[in-house]
Amino acid sequence: MCKLVIEGGRPLQGTIDIQGAKNAALPVLAACVLCESPCVIHNCPGLLDVDASCKILKHLGCRVKKEKGTVTVDPTNVAECSIPDALMREMRSSIVFLGAIAARLGQARISFPGGCELGPRPIDLHLAALRKLGLVINEGHGFLDCHCTGRLHGETIALSFPSVGATENILLAAVTAEGLTTIINAAREPEIADLASFLNRCGAKIRGAGESVVEIEGVDALHGSEHRVIPDRIVATTYMTAAAVTGGELELRGVQHTHLSPVVPVFLEAGCAIRADKENLFLRAAHSLHPLRCVRTMPYPGFPTDAQAPVMAMSTLAEGNSLFVENIFENRYKHVPELVRMGASIKLEGKVAVVEGVRALFGAPVVAADLRGGAALVVAGLAAEGTTEVTGLHHIDRGYTSIEQDLASVGARIRRVSSAE
Ligand code: UD1
């Protein structure tokens, strides 16, 4: 078992290159299943979930080659329609393969994804939408057995909530369906627009991706193409909180600053200075951090739930009270008791957290219970007096390709050690 050992109190200074977005790479890799010739996907982050996607693609019959950040997928001979339970369990978001497999092969068999660290993760919206497109889905014994006779057919689908995963599954199922599919109340996250731009380059006809109403005109078949995955806006936000909480200044290279518009106002409210051009963002910390009136997590372009934990870590050292409301996931405050161990003052009441800024945090042994909550503990550790030891690193490693190298390269005292040391 490994841990991150952090000696806090050093302002970060320098430049970090931002990795490709995990949440964009995964659906793009699933989309390769739909193509009838090879695809080349650049800027894939080196993460276990990307490896798990490659394993699923191989199991389905694709030839897959991974060289640094580039994954080449030859889906010409896709023939297998099932994903074994063990592979499904490696990555909860493997549900996004369902629409693609069903559309390509007319049938699919995958195990039912269970809950996860963030609480129950229902897939009712995915299933209702796919059924509307003509997929027959039988649920039982922990599996989803799906088939359709002939092609799926276009439909109007109104989502009761703009679910990211459901929107992706509908896109994947509808691009080769017969006729027009319209998604109303689609998720507007940049990862959706990225998936659609890849699919369009493969011959799909999608209009409006990134907006609330998306139209998909079904085409007969897709061909392979080349694509570069967008930068990871949540990794960028995490490093912004790290700079802000340590009184440092960082340049983040290779970001899409428009994707960061939902988080920038929070950093400005905290008193940080931000300068951005198309691909770089520079942040200089405030002299003293101001409190945040109210951070409400919302679907994009609202404040992202994935950024709630790191931003909360930053606010623990603000001069006053900050308020958070978590509207997306039920169980997304697992970092709170760990931050409290480090000296933070936080009160929780259902989906609301009140953070009373303290003068200092103190290093402590803490455990990451989920991906972004774990990153928040690292952020807190960078600002804390003394030594913080973060365990539960398998969570953090699901989203950050090189968190300790990135942070060490800008002056943090952070190292990964095996617990035996
Ligand atoms: C994706 C992201 C995740 C991010 C989330 C919200 C990936 C791999 N993961 O997750 O990092 O935190 O978007 O921005 O891209 N819901 C239902 N029924 C459904 C589907 C969702 O009730 O069928 C609910 C969920 O329980 C949750 C909310 O809708 O409360 C948001 O979920 P969704 O947008 O689907 O998130 P994911 O795609 O799972």
Coordinates of C-alpha atoms and ligand atoms in Angstrom, one line a residue:
M1 CA 0.0 0.0 0.0
C2 CA 1.3 3.5 -0.9
K3 CA 0.8 6.8 0.7
L4 CA 1.6 10.4 -0.2
V5 CA 3.7 12.2 2.3
I6 CA 3.3 16.0 2.1
E7 CA 5.3 18.6 4.0
G8 CA 3.0 21.6 3.8
G9 CA 3.5 25.3 3.8
R10 CA 5.4 25.9 0.5
P11 CA 3.8 28.3 -2.0
L12 CA 3.6 26.6 -5.4
Q13 CA 5.3 28.4 -8.3
G14 CA 5.8 27.4 -11.9
T15 CA 4.0 25.7 -14.8
I16 CA 2.1 22.5 -15.1
D17 CA 0.9 20.9 -18.3
I18 CA -2.7 19.7 -18.0
Q19 CA -3.5 16.0 -18.9
G20 CA -6.2 14.9 -21.2
A21 CA -9.7 14.6 -19.6
K22 CA -10.6 11.1 -18.3
N23 CA -14.3 11.8 -18.6
A24 CA -13.9 12.7 -22.3
A25 CA -11.5 9.9 -23.2
L26 CA -13.7 7.1 -21.9
P27 CA -16.8 7.8 -24.0
V28 CA -14.6 8.5 -27.1
L29 CA -12.9 5.1 -26.6
A30 CA -16.4 3.5 -26.3
A31 CA -17.4 5.3 -29.5
C32 CA -14.6 3.5 -31.4
V33 CA -16.8 0.4 -31.3
L34 CA -19.2 2.1 -33.7
C35 CA -16.6 2.6 -36.4
E36 CA -15.8 0.2 -39.2
S37 CA -12.1 1.3 -39.6
P38 CA -9.3 2.3 -37.3
C39 CA -9.4 5.2 -34.9
V40 CA -6.5 7.1 -33.4
I41 CA -7.2 8.9 -30.1
H42 CA -4.5 11.3 -28.8
N43 CA -4.1 12.9 -25.4
C44 CA -5.6 9.9 -23.5
P45 CA -4.5 10.2 -19.9
G46 CA -2.4 7.3 -18.4
L47 CA -5.1 6.1 -16.0
L48 CA -6.5 2.7 -14.9
D49 CA -9.9 3.6 -16.3
V50 CA -8.3 4.2 -19.7
D51 CA -6.6 0.8 -19.4
A52 CA -9.9 -0.8 -18.4
S53 CA -11.6 0.7 -21.5
C54 CA -8.8 -0.7 -23.6
K55 CA -9.4 -4.2 -22.0
I56 CA -13.1 -3.9 -22.8
L57 CA -12.3 -2.9 -26.4
K58 CA -10.0 -5.9 -26.8
H59 CA -12.6 -8.3 -25.3
L60 CA -15.1 -7.0 -27.8
G61 CA -12.8 -7.9 -30.7
C62 CA -10.9 -4.7 -31.3
R63 CA -7.2 -4.5 -31.9
V64 CA -5.8 -1.9 -29.5
K65 CA -2.4 -0.4 -29.3
K66 CA -1.4 2.1 -26.6
E67 CA 1.7 4.2 -27.0
K68 CA 2.2 7.0 -24.5
G69 CA -1.0 9.1 -24.8
T70 CA -2.1 7.7 -28.1
V71 CA -4.6 4.8 -28.3
T72 CA -5.1 3.2 -31.7
V73 CA -8.3 1.1 -31.9
D74 CA -9.1 -1.1 -34.9
P75 CA -12.7 -2.0 -34.5
T76 CA -13.1 -3.7 -37.9
N77 CA -13.7 -7.1 -36.4
V78 CA -15.9 -6.3 -33.4
A79 CA -18.0 -9.4 -32.8
E80 CA -18.4 -10.0 -29.0
C81 CA -21.4 -8.3 -27.5
S82 CA -20.9 -9.0 -23.8
I83 CA -18.7 -7.4 -21.2
P84 CA -17.8 -9.7 -18.3
D85 CA -18.7 -8.7 -14.8
A86 CA -15.1 -8.4 -13.7
L87 CA -14.4 -5.8 -16.4
M88 CA -17.6 -3.9 -15.7
R89 CA -16.6 -3.7 -12.0
E90 CA -13.1 -2.3 -12.9
M91 CA -14.8 0.9 -14.1
R92 CA -18.3 2.0 -13.2
S93 CA -18.6 4.3 -16.3
S94 CA -18.3 1.2 -18.6
I95 CA -22.1 1.6 -18.8
V96 CA -21.3 4.0 -21.6
F97 CA -20.3 1.0 -23.8
L98 CA -23.9 -0.2 -23.8
G99 CA -25.3 2.2 -26.4
A100 CA -22.3 1.6 -28.7
I101 CA -22.3 -2.2 -28.5
A102 CA -26.1 -2.4 -29.0
A103 CA -25.9 0.0 -32.0
R104 CA -23.0 -1.9 -33.7
L105 CA -24.1 -5.5 -33.0
G106 CA -27.9 -5.3 -32.4
Q107 CA -27.4 -7.0 -29.0
A108 CA -25.4 -6.5 -25.8
R109 CA -25.0 -8.2 -22.4
I110 CA -23.4 -6.4 -19.6
S111 CA -23.6 -6.7 -15.8
F112 CA -25.6 -4.1 -13.9
P113 CA -23.3 -1.5 -12.5
G114 CA -23.7 -1.2 -8.7
G115 CA -23.4 1.8 -6.5
C116 CA -20.1 3.6 -5.9
E117 CA -18.3 5.8 -3.5
L118 CA -20.6 8.7 -4.3
G119 CA -23.8 6.8 -3.4
P120 CA -26.3 5.0 -5.5
R121 CA -25.6 5.5 -9.3
P122 CA -28.9 4.6 -11.0
I123 CA -29.0 4.1 -14.7
D124 CA -32.8 4.4 -15.2
L125 CA -32.4 7.4 -17.5
H126 CA -29.9 5.4 -19.7
L127 CA -32.2 2.4 -19.9
A128 CA -35.5 4.4 -20.5
A129 CA -33.8 6.3 -23.4
L130 CA -32.3 3.2 -25.0
R131 CA -35.7 1.4 -24.8
K132 CA -37.3 4.4 -26.5
L133 CA -34.8 4.0 -29.4
G134 CA -36.0 0.4 -29.8
L135 CA -33.6 -1.6 -27.6
V136 CA -35.3 -4.4 -25.7
I137 CA -33.7 -4.7 -22.3
N138 CA -34.2 -7.5 -19.9
E139 CA -32.9 -7.0 -16.4
G140 CA -32.2 -10.0 -14.1
H141 CA -29.6 -11.9 -12.2
G142 CA -27.4 -8.8 -12.1
F143 CA -27.2 -8.6 -15.9
L144 CA -28.8 -6.5 -18.6
D145 CA -29.6 -8.6 -21.7
C146 CA -30.4 -6.3 -24.7
H147 CA -31.3 -6.9 -28.3
C148 CA -33.1 -5.1 -31.1
T149 CA -34.5 -6.4 -34.3
G150 CA -33.0 -4.4 -37.2
R151 CA -31.6 -1.0 -36.5
L152 CA -32.5 1.2 -33.6
H153 CA -34.8 4.0 -34.6
G154 CA -34.7 7.8 -33.9
E155 CA -37.0 9.3 -31.3
T156 CA -37.5 12.4 -29.2
I157 CA -36.1 11.8 -25.7
A158 CA -36.7 14.3 -22.9
L159 CA -34.4 13.7 -20.0
S160 CA -35.8 14.5 -16.6
F161 CA -32.2 15.4 -15.5
P162 CA -29.3 16.3 -17.8
S163 CA -27.3 13.2 -17.0
V164 CA -23.9 13.2 -18.6
G165 CA -23.7 9.4 -19.0
A166 CA -27.3 9.1 -20.3
T167 CA -26.7 11.8 -22.9
E168 CA -23.5 10.0 -24.0
N169 CA -25.3 6.6 -24.3
I170 CA -28.1 8.2 -26.3
L171 CA -25.5 9.8 -28.7
L172 CA -23.7 6.5 -29.1
A173 CA -26.9 4.6 -29.8
A174 CA -28.6 7.2 -32.0
V175 CA -25.8 8.0 -34.5
T176 CA -26.5 5.0 -36.6
A177 CA -30.2 4.7 -35.8
E178 CA -32.8 5.1 -38.5
G179 CA -34.1 8.6 -38.6
L180 CA -33.8 11.6 -36.3
T181 CA -33.2 11.5 -32.6
T182 CA -33.8 14.7 -30.5
I183 CA -32.5 14.9 -27.0
I184 CA -34.2 17.5 -24.9
N185 CA -32.5 18.7 -21.7
A186 CA -29.3 17.0 -22.8
A187 CA -26.2 17.4 -20.6
R188 CA -24.1 20.4 -21.8
E189 CA -20.7 19.3 -20.3
P190 CA -17.7 19.9 -22.6
E191 CA -17.1 16.2 -22.6
I192 CA -20.4 15.8 -24.6
A193 CA -19.3 18.3 -27.2
D194 CA -16.0 16.5 -27.4
L195 CA -17.6 13.1 -28.0
A196 CA -19.9 14.6 -30.6
S197 CA -17.0 16.2 -32.5
F198 CA -15.3 12.9 -32.6
L199 CA -18.4 11.1 -33.8
N200 CA -19.0 13.8 -36.5
R201 CA -15.5 13.4 -37.7
C202 CA -16.3 9.7 -38.1
G203 CA -19.3 10.5 -40.3
A204 CA -22.1 11.1 -37.8
K205 CA -24.6 14.0 -38.1
I206 CA -25.0 15.5 -34.7
R207 CA -26.1 19.1 -34.2
G208 CA -26.2 21.2 -31.0
A209 CA -24.0 19.0 -28.8
G210 CA -23.0 21.2 -25.8
E211 CA -26.5 22.7 -25.8
S212 CA -29.7 21.6 -24.2
V213 CA -31.3 20.3 -27.4
V214 CA -29.2 17.9 -29.5
E215 CA -30.3 16.5 -32.9
I216 CA -28.8 13.4 -34.3
E217 CA -29.6 12.3 -37.8
G218 CA -28.9 8.6 -38.1
V219 CA -26.3 7.5 -40.7
D220 CA -25.8 4.0 -42.1
A221 CA -22.3 3.5 -40.8
L222 CA -19.3 5.3 -39.3
H223 CA -15.7 5.2 -40.4
G224 CA -12.6 5.6 -38.1
S225 CA -10.9 8.9 -37.6
E226 CA -8.3 10.8 -35.5
H227 CA -9.1 12.8 -32.4
R228 CA -7.4 14.7 -29.6
V229 CA -9.1 14.5 -26.2
I230 CA -9.8 17.8 -24.5
P231 CA -7.8 18.9 -21.5
D232 CA -9.1 17.9 -18.0
R233 CA -10.9 20.9 -16.5
I234 CA -11.2 19.2 -13.1
V235 CA -7.5 18.5 -12.9
A236 CA -6.8 22.1 -13.8
T237 CA -9.3 23.3 -11.1
T238 CA -7.6 21.1 -8.5
Y239 CA -4.2 22.7 -9.3
M240 CA -5.8 26.2 -9.2
T241 CA -7.0 25.4 -5.6
A242 CA -3.4 24.2 -4.8
A243 CA -1.9 27.4 -5.9
A244 CA -4.6 29.5 -4.2
V245 CA -4.3 27.7 -0.8
T246 CA -0.5 27.8 -0.6
G247 CA -0.3 31.5 -1.5
G248 CA 1.5 30.6 -4.8
E249 CA 1.2 31.4 -8.5
L250 CA 0.8 28.8 -11.2
E251 CA 0.6 28.8 -15.0
L252 CA -1.6 25.9 -16.3
R253 CA -0.6 25.0 -19.8
G254 CA -2.9 23.4 -22.4
V255 CA -6.3 24.2 -20.8
Q256 CA -9.4 25.4 -22.6
H257 CA -10.2 28.4 -20.5
T258 CA -13.9 28.5 -21.6
H259 CA -14.3 25.1 -19.9
L260 CA -13.1 26.7 -16.7
S261 CA -15.7 29.6 -16.8
P262 CA -17.9 27.9 -14.2
V263 CA -15.1 27.8 -11.6
V264 CA -13.2 31.0 -12.4
P265 CA -15.8 33.3 -10.5
V266 CA -15.2 31.3 -7.3
F267 CA -11.4 31.9 -7.5
L268 CA -12.1 35.6 -8.2
E269 CA -14.4 35.7 -5.2
A270 CA -11.6 34.2 -3.1
G271 CA -9.5 37.1 -4.1
C272 CA -7.2 35.3 -6.6
A273 CA -6.0 37.1 -9.8
I274 CA -6.6 35.1 -13.0
R275 CA -5.3 35.8 -16.5
A276 CA -6.2 33.4 -19.3
D277 CA -5.7 33.1 -23.0
K278 CA -7.0 30.4 -25.3
E279 CA -4.7 27.6 -24.0
N280 CA -3.1 28.9 -20.8
L281 CA -4.4 30.1 -17.4
F282 CA -2.3 31.9 -14.9
L283 CA -3.5 32.2 -11.3
R284 CA -1.9 34.3 -8.5
A285 CA -3.2 33.6 -5.0
A286 CA -4.9 36.2 -2.9
H287 CA -3.0 37.8 0.0
S288 CA -5.6 36.3 2.3
L289 CA -8.4 34.1 1.0
H290 CA -11.9 35.6 1.1
P291 CA -14.8 33.3 2.0
L292 CA -17.2 32.0 -0.7
R293 CA -20.8 33.2 -0.3
C294 CA -22.4 30.0 -1.8
V295 CA -20.9 27.3 -4.0
R296 CA -23.8 25.3 -5.5
T297 CA -23.0 22.3 -7.6
M298 CA -25.0 22.2 -10.8
P299 CA -24.9 20.6 -14.2
Y300 CA -22.6 22.4 -16.6
P301 CA -22.4 25.4 -17.1
G302 CA -23.0 25.5 -13.3
F303 CA -20.3 24.8 -10.8
P304 CA -19.1 21.2 -11.2
T305 CA -19.6 18.7 -8.5
D306 CA -16.2 17.2 -9.2
A307 CA -14.6 20.5 -8.1
Q308 CA -16.6 20.8 -4.9
A309 CA -14.1 18.9 -2.7
P310 CA -10.8 20.7 -3.8
V311 CA -12.5 24.1 -3.6
M312 CA -13.8 23.3 -0.1
A313 CA -10.2 22.4 0.9
M314 CA -9.2 25.8 -0.3
S315 CA -12.0 27.6 1.6
T316 CA -11.0 26.0 5.0
L317 CA -8.3 28.7 5.2
A318 CA -10.5 31.7 4.1
E319 CA -11.1 34.6 6.4
G320 CA -14.8 33.9 7.2
N321 CA -17.6 31.4 6.5
S322 CA -18.1 29.7 3.2
L323 CA -21.3 27.8 2.2
F324 CA -21.5 24.7 -0.1
V325 CA -24.6 23.0 -1.4
E326 CA -24.0 19.6 -3.2
N327 CA -26.9 19.1 -5.6
I328 CA -25.7 16.3 -7.8
F329 CA -24.5 13.3 -5.6
E330 CA -25.9 12.2 -2.3
N331 CA -22.7 11.1 -0.7
R332 CA -20.1 13.6 -1.7
Y333 CA -18.8 15.0 1.6
K334 CA -16.6 12.1 2.6
H335 CA -13.6 14.4 2.7
V336 CA -15.2 16.5 5.4
P337 CA -14.3 14.4 8.4
E338 CA -10.7 14.1 7.1
L339 CA -10.4 17.8 6.6
V340 CA -11.7 18.3 10.2
R341 CA -8.9 16.0 11.4
M342 CA -6.5 18.5 9.9
G343 CA -8.1 21.3 11.9
A344 CA -10.8 22.5 9.5
S345 CA -14.0 23.7 11.0
I346 CA -16.9 22.3 8.9
K347 CA -20.6 21.6 9.8
L348 CA -22.7 19.3 7.6
E349 CA -26.4 19.3 7.3
G350 CA -27.7 17.1 4.5
K351 CA -26.5 18.6 1.2
V352 CA -25.2 21.8 2.9
A353 CA -21.8 22.3 4.3
V354 CA -20.7 25.4 6.3
V355 CA -17.0 26.0 6.4
E356 CA -15.7 28.3 9.0
G357 CA -12.3 29.5 7.9
V358 CA -9.5 28.7 10.3
R359 CA -6.0 30.3 10.7
A360 CA -4.1 27.1 10.0
L361 CA -4.5 23.5 9.1
F362 CA -2.3 20.8 10.7
G363 CA -0.7 17.8 9.0
A364 CA -2.4 14.5 9.9
P365 CA -2.8 10.9 8.6
V366 CA -5.9 11.0 6.4
V367 CA -7.7 8.6 4.1
A368 CA -9.0 9.3 0.6
A369 CA -12.5 7.8 0.3
D370 CA -13.2 8.9 -3.3
L371 CA -11.3 10.5 -6.3
R372 CA -11.9 14.2 -5.9
G373 CA -12.2 14.0 -2.1
G374 CA -8.8 12.5 -2.1
A375 CA -7.4 15.3 -4.2
A376 CA -8.9 17.7 -1.7
L377 CA -6.9 16.1 1.1
V378 CA -3.7 16.6 -1.0
V379 CA -4.6 20.2 -1.5
A380 CA -5.2 20.7 2.2
G381 CA -1.9 18.9 3.0
L382 CA 0.0 21.3 0.8
A383 CA -1.2 24.2 3.0
A384 CA -1.0 22.5 6.3
E385 CA 1.6 23.0 8.9
G386 CA 3.7 19.8 9.4
T387 CA 3.3 16.4 7.7
T388 CA 0.2 15.0 6.1
E389 CA 0.0 11.4 5.0
V390 CA -2.7 10.5 2.5
T391 CA -3.6 6.9 2.0
G392 CA -6.4 5.4 -0.2
L393 CA -4.4 6.5 -3.3
H394 CA -6.1 4.1 -5.6
H395 CA -9.0 6.6 -5.6
I396 CA -6.8 9.6 -6.5
D397 CA -4.9 7.6 -9.1
R398 CA -8.2 7.0 -11.0
G399 CA -8.1 10.7 -12.1
Y400 CA -4.7 12.1 -11.9
T401 CA -1.9 10.7 -14.0
S402 CA 1.0 12.2 -12.0
I403 CA -0.3 14.3 -9.1
E404 CA 2.9 14.1 -7.0
Q405 CA 5.2 14.8 -10.0
D406 CA 3.1 17.7 -11.1
L407 CA 3.0 19.3 -7.7
A408 CA 6.7 18.5 -6.9
S409 CA 7.7 20.2 -10.2
V410 CA 6.2 23.5 -8.9
G411 CA 7.8 23.4 -5.5
A412 CA 5.6 21.2 -3.3
R413 CA 7.3 18.8 -0.9
I414 CA 5.4 15.7 -1.8
R415 CA 6.5 12.1 -2.4
R416 CA 4.9 8.7 -2.8
V417 CA 6.2 6.1 -0.5
S418 CA 5.2 2.5 0.1
S419 CA 3.7 2.1 3.6
A420 CA 6.5 -0.3 4.5
E421 CA 9.0 2.6 4.3
Ligands
UD1_1 C1 -20.3 12.0 -14.9 C2 -18.8 12.1 -14.6 C3 -18.6 12.4 -13.1 C4 -19.4 13.7 -12.8 C5 -20.8 13.6 -13.2 C6 -21.6 14.9 -13.0 C7 -17.9 10.4 -16.1 C8 -17.2 9.2 -16.3 N1 -18.2 10.8 -14.9 O1 -20.8 11.0 -14.2 O2 -17.2 12.6 -12.9 O3 -19.3 13.9 -11.3 O4 -20.9 13.3 -14.6 O5 -21.0 15.9 -13.6 O6 -18.1 11.2 -17.1 N2 -28.8 9.8 -12.4 C9 -30.0 9.2 -12.3 N3 -30.3 8.2 -13.3 C10 -29.5 8.0 -14.3 C11 -28.3 8.7 -14.4 C12 -28.0 9.6 -13.5 O7 -30.7 9.4 -11.3 O8 -29.9 7.1 -15.1 C13 -28.4 10.8 -11.4 C14 -27.2 10.4 -10.6 O9 -27.5 9.5 -9.6 C15 -26.6 11.7 -10.1 C16 -27.0 12.7 -11.3 O10 -28.0 12.0 -12.0 O11 -27.3 12.1 -9.0 C17 -25.8 13.0 -12.2 O12 -25.4 11.9 -12.8 P1 -24.7 11.9 -14.3 O13 -24.8 13.2 -14.9 O14 -25.3 10.8 -15.1 O15 -23.2 11.5 -13.9 P2 -22.3 10.4 -14.5 O16 -22.4 10.4 -16.0 O17 -22.5 9.1 -13.8

